[in-house]
Short mmCIF file of C-alpha atoms in Angstrom, two decimals:
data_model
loop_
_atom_site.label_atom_id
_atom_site.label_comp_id
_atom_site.label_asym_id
_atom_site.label_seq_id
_atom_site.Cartn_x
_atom_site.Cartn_y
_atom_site.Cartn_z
CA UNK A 1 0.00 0.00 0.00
CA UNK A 2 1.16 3.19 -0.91
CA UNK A 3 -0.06 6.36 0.80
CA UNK A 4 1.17 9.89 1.28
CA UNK A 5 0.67 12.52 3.30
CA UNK A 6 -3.47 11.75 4.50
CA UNK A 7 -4.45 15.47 6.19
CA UNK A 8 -6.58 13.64 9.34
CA UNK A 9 -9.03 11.16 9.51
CA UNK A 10 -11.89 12.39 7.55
CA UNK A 11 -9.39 13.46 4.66
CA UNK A 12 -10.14 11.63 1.48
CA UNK A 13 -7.40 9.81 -0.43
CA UNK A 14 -7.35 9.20 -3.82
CA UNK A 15 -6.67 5.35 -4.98
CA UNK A 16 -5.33 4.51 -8.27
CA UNK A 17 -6.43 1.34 -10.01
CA UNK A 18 -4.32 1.27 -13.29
CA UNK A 19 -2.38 3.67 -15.84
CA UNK A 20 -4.28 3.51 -19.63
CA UNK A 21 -4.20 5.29 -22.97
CA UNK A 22 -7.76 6.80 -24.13
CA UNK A 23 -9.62 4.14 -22.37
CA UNK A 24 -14.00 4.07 -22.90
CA UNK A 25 -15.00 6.56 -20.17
CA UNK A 26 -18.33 3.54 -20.41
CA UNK A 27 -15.64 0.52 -19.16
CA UNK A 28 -15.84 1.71 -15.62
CA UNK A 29 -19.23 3.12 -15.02
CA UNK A 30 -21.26 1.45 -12.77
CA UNK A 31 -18.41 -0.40 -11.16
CA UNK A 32 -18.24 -0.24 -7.38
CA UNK A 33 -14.66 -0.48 -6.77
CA UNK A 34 -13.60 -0.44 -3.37
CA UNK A 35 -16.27 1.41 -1.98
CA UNK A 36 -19.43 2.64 -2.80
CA UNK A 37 -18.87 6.04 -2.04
CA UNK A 38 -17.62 7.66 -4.97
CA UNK A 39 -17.89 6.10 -8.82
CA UNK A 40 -14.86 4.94 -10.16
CA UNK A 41 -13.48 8.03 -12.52
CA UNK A 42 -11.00 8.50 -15.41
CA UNK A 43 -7.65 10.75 -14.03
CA UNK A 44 -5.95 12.81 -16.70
CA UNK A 45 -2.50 12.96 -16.90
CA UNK A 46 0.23 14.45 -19.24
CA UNK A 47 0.33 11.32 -21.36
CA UNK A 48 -1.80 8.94 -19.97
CA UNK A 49 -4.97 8.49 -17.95
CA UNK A 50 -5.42 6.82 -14.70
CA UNK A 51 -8.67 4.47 -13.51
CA UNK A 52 -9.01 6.30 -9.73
CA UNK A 53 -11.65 6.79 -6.92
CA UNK A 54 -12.10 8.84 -3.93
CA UNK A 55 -11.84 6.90 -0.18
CA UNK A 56 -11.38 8.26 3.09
CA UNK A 57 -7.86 7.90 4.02
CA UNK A 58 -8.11 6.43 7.45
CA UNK A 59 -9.44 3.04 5.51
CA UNK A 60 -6.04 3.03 3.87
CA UNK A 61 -3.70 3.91 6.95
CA UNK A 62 -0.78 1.27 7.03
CA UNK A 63 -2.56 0.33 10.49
CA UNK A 64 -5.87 -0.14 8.56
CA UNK A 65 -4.59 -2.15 5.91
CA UNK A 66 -2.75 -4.65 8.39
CA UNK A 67 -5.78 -5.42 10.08
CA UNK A 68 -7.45 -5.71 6.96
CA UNK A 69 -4.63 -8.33 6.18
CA UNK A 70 -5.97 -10.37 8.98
CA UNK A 71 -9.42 -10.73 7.52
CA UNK A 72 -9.56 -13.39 4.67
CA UNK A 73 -12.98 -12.42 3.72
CA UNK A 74 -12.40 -8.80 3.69
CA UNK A 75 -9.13 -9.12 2.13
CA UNK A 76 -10.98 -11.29 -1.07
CA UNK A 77 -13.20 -8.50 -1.52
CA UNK A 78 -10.74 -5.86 -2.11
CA UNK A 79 -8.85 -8.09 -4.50
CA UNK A 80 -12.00 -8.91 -6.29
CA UNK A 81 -13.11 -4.87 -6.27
CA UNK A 82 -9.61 -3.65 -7.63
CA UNK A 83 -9.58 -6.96 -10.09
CA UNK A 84 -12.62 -6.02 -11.67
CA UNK A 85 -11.92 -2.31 -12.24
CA UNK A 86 -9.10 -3.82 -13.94
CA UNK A 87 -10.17 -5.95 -16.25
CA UNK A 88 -13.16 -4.07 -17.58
CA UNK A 89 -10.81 -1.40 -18.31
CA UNK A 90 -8.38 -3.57 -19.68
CA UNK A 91 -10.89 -4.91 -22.24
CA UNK A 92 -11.49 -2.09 -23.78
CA UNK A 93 -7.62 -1.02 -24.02
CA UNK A 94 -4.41 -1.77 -23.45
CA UNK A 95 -3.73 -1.05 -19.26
CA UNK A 96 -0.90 -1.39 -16.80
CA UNK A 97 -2.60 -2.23 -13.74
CA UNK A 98 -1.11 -1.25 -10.16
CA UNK A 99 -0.80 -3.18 -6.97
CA UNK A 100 -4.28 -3.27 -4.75
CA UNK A 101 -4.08 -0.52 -2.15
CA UNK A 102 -2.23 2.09 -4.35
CA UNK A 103 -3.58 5.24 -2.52
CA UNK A 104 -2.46 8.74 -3.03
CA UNK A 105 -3.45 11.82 -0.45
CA UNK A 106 -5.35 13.82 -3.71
CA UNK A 107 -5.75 13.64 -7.73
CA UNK A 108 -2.34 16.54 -7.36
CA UNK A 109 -0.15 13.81 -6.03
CA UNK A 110 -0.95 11.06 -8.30
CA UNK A 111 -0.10 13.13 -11.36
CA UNK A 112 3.04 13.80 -10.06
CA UNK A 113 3.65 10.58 -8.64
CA UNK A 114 3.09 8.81 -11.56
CA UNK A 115 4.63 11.23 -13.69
CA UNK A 116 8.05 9.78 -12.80
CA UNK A 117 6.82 6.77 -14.54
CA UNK A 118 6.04 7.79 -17.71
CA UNK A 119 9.02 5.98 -19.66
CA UNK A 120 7.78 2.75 -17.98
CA UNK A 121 3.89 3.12 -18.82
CA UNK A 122 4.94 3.56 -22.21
CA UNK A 123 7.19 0.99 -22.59
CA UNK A 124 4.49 -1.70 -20.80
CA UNK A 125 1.33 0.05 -22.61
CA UNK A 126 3.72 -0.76 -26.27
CA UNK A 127 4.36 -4.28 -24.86
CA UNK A 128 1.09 -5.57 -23.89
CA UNK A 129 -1.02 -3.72 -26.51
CA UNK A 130 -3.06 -6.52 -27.97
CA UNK A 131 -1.66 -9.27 -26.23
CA UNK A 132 -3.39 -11.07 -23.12
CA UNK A 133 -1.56 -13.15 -20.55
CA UNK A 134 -2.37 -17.11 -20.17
CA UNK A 135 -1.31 -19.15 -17.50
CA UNK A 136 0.29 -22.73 -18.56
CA UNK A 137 0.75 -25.64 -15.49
CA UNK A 138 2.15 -28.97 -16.49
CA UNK A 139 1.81 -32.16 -14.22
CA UNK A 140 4.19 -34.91 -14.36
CA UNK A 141 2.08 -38.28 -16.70
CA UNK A 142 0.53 -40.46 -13.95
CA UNK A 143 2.79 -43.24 -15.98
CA UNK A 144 5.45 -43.07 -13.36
CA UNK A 145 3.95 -44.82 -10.42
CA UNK A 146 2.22 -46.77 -12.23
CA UNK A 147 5.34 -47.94 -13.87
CA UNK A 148 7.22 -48.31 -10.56
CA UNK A 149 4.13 -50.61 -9.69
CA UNK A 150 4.46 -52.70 -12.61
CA UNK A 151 8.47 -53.10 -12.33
CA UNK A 152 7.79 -54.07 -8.92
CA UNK A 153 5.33 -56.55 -9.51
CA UNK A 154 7.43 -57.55 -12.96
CA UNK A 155 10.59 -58.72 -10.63
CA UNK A 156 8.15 -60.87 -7.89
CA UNK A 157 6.90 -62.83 -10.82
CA UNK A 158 10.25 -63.25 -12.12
CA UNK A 159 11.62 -64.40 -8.50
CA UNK A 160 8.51 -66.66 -8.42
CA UNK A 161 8.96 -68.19 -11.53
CA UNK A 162 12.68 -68.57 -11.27
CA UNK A 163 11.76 -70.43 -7.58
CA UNK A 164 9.10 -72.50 -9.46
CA UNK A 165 11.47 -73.55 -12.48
CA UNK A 166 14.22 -74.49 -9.12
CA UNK A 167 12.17 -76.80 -8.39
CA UNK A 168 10.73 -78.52 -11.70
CA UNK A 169 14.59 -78.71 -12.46
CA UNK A 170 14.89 -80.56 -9.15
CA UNK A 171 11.49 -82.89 -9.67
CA UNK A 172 12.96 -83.83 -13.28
CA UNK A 173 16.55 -84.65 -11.87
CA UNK A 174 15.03 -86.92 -8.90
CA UNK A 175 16.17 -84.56 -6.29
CA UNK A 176 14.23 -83.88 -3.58
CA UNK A 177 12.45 -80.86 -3.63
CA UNK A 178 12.87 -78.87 0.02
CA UNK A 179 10.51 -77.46 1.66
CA UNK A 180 10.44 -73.71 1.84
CA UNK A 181 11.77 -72.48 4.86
CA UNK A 182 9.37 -69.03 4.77
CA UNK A 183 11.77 -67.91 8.03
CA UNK A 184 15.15 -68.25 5.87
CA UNK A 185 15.71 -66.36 2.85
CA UNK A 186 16.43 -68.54 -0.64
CA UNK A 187 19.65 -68.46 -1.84
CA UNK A 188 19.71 -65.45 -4.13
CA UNK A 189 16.88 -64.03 -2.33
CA UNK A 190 19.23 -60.77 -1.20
CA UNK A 191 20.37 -60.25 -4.16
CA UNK A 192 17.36 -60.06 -6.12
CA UNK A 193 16.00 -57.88 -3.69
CA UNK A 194 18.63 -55.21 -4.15
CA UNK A 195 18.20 -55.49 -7.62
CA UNK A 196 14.55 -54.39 -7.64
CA UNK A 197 15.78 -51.78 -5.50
CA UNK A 198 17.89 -50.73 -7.44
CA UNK A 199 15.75 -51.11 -10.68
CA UNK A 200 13.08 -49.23 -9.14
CA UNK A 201 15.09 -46.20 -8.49
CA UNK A 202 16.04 -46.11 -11.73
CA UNK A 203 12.70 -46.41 -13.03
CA UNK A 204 12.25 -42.86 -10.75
CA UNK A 205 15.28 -41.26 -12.19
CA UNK A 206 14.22 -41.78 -15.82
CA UNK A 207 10.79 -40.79 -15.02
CA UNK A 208 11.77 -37.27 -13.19
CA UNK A 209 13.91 -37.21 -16.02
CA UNK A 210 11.44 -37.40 -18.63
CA UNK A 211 9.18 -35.03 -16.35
CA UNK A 212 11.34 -32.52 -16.72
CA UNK A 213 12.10 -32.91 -20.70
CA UNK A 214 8.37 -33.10 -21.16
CA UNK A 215 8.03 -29.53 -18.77
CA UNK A 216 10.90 -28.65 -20.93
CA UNK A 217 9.45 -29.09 -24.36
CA UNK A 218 6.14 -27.89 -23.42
CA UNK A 219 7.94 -24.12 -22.36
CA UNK A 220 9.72 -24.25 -25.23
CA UNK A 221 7.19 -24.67 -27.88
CA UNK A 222 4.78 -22.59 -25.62
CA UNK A 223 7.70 -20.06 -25.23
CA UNK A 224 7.67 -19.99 -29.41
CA UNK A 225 4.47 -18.65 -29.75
CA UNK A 226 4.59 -16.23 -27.13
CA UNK A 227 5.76 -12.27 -27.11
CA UNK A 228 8.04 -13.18 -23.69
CA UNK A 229 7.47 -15.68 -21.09
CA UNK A 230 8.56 -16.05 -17.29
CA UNK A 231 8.64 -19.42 -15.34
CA UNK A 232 7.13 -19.04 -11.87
CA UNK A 233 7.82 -21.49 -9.00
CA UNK A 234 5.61 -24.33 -8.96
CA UNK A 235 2.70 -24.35 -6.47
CA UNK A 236 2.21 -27.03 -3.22
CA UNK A 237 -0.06 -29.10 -4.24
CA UNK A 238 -3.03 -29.76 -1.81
CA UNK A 239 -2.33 -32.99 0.52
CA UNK A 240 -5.72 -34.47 -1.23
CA UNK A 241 -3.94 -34.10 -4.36
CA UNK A 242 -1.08 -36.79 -5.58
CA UNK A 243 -0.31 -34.67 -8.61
CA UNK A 244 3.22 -33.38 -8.93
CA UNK A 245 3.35 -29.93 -10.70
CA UNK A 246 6.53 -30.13 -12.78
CA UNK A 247 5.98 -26.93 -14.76
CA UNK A 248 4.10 -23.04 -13.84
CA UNK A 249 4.85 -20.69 -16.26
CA UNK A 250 3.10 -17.25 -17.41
CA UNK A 251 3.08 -16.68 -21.31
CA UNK A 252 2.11 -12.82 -23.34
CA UNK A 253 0.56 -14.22 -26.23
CA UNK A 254 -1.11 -11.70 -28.91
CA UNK A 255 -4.36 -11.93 -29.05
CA UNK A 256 -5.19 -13.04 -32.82
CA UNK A 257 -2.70 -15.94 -31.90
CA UNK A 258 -5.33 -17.44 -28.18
CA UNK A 259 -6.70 -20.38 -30.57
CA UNK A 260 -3.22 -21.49 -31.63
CA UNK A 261 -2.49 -21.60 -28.22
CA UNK A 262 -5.01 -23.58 -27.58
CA UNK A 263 -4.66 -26.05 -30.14
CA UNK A 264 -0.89 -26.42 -29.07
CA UNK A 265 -1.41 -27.06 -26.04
CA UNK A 266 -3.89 -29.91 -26.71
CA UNK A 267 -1.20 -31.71 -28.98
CA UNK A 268 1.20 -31.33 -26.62
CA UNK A 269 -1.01 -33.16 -24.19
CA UNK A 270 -1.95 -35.86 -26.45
CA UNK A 271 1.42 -36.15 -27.40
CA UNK A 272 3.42 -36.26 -24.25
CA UNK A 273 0.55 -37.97 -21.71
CA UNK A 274 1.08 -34.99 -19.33
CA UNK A 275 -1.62 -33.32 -18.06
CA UNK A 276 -1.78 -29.79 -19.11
CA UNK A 277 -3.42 -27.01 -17.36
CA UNK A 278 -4.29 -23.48 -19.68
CA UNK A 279 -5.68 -21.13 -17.72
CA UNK A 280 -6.44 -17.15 -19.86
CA UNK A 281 -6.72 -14.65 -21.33
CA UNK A 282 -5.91 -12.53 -17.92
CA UNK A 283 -4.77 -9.27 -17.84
CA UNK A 284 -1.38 -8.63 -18.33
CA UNK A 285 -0.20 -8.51 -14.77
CA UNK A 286 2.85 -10.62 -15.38
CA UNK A 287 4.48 -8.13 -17.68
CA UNK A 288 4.03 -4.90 -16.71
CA UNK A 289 6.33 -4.34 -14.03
CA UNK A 290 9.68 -5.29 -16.04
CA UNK A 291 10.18 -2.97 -18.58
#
């Protein structure tokens, strides 16, 4: 939260909801935003124009917004308010959105706040223009386990069978067949045990190995059709969930380009078994702030 200079605690502040070029004065109207005190209004300034609205400072104090940090429910409806400010404007033009709880003591010190960032609206505001941002998540094919399963069960058989043709060698020979001792381990036994071990870890090495060439290939082809990209870190996955995410990434894709996207992203998923999250358009949050 950002807030300057509030004049007492019925002082009104003015908070700033994103930076646009010409947007549709009709985008915003009607939208609540974070209160329903004052409409959400257009802000002119030298180059640009910013989405604001009046509040009363005291909501927006740094002690304010820390208790409103402690209420989940609360919390959600600020993100949703400034969210959808931003996206209707954002749909009707190209917008650089700023962080929730960007609050300025009066419309005076947001134009010259912001006016230090002119070179950086501009250079976003060129970037974005007609491009939307998608969200690509890749979990590792459920082959793996399954796999380590099957190896598993693969060497018991084989031990079985190799215990069972023991003693059909021994039945055809005339020597007596022993009875198995199930307290003393057959001949062998250790052995074969370390070598299922051993073949089951490398079943998990080449799977986490093809994991990551399949979260590879899908950020690179994904990467191909995209303006810029940024890999985020993966998310926890729920405890209820046995998926392991092996691939978050962002991607600015133009906007005549969303159905190739789409279409990639199904091959890729056919073609690789993984299963492949696309989640878009969104507004450009991702790539505004780097520029």
């Amino acid at each position: 939260m950002r807030q300057h200079d509030a004049e007492g605690p019925d002082a009104n502040a003015t908070y700033v909801f994103a930076v646009c070029r010409d947007p549709d004065p009709s985008s915003c109207a009607g939208l609540p935003g974070v209160t329903h005190e004052a409409p959400v209004r257009l802000l002119a300034l030298d180059s640009f124009t910013a989405i604001v609205q009046t509040v009363r400072a005291r909501d927006f104090t740094d002690e304010a917004w820390q208790s409103r940090l402690s209420d989940q429910r609360e919390l959600e409806r600020y993100a949703r308010a400034h969210h959808d400010v931003v996206s209707a404007v954002a749909a009707a033009c190209p917008t650089v959105p700023l962080p929730m709880a960007t609050v300025y003591h009066a419309d005076e010190r947001v134009r010259e706040a912001l006016a230090k960032e002119t070179d950086r609206f501009r250079a976003a505001l060129k970037r974005i223009a007609h491009h939307a941002e998608w969200g690509v998540k890749v979990y590792a094919p459920p082959a793996a386990t399954a796999a380590t399963a099957a190896t598993a069960a693969t060497a018991a058989t084989a031990a079985t069978a190799a215990t069972a043709a023991t003693d059909d060698a021994d039945r055809r020979t005339g020597r007596p067949v022993v009875p198995t001792d199930r307290a003393r381990p057959a001949a062998g036994a250790g052995l074969a045990y370390l070598e299922r071990k051993r073949g089951a870890q490398r079943l998990r090495e080449r799977s986490q190995e093809d994991a990551l060439r399949t979260a590879e290939t899908v950020d690179e082809q994904v990467g191909r059709l995209a303006t810029v990209s940024r890999r985020l870190r993966p998310h926890p996955q729920p405890s209820t969930d046995r998926r392991v995410q092996i691939l978050n990434a962002t991607y600015l894709v133009a906007e005549h380009r969303s159905e190739e996207l789409a279409l990639l992203t199904r091959t890729l998923r056919e073609r690789t078994g993984a299963e492949i999250e696309l989640s878009g358009p969104w507004v450009p949050y991702s790539f505004v702030g780097e520029v």
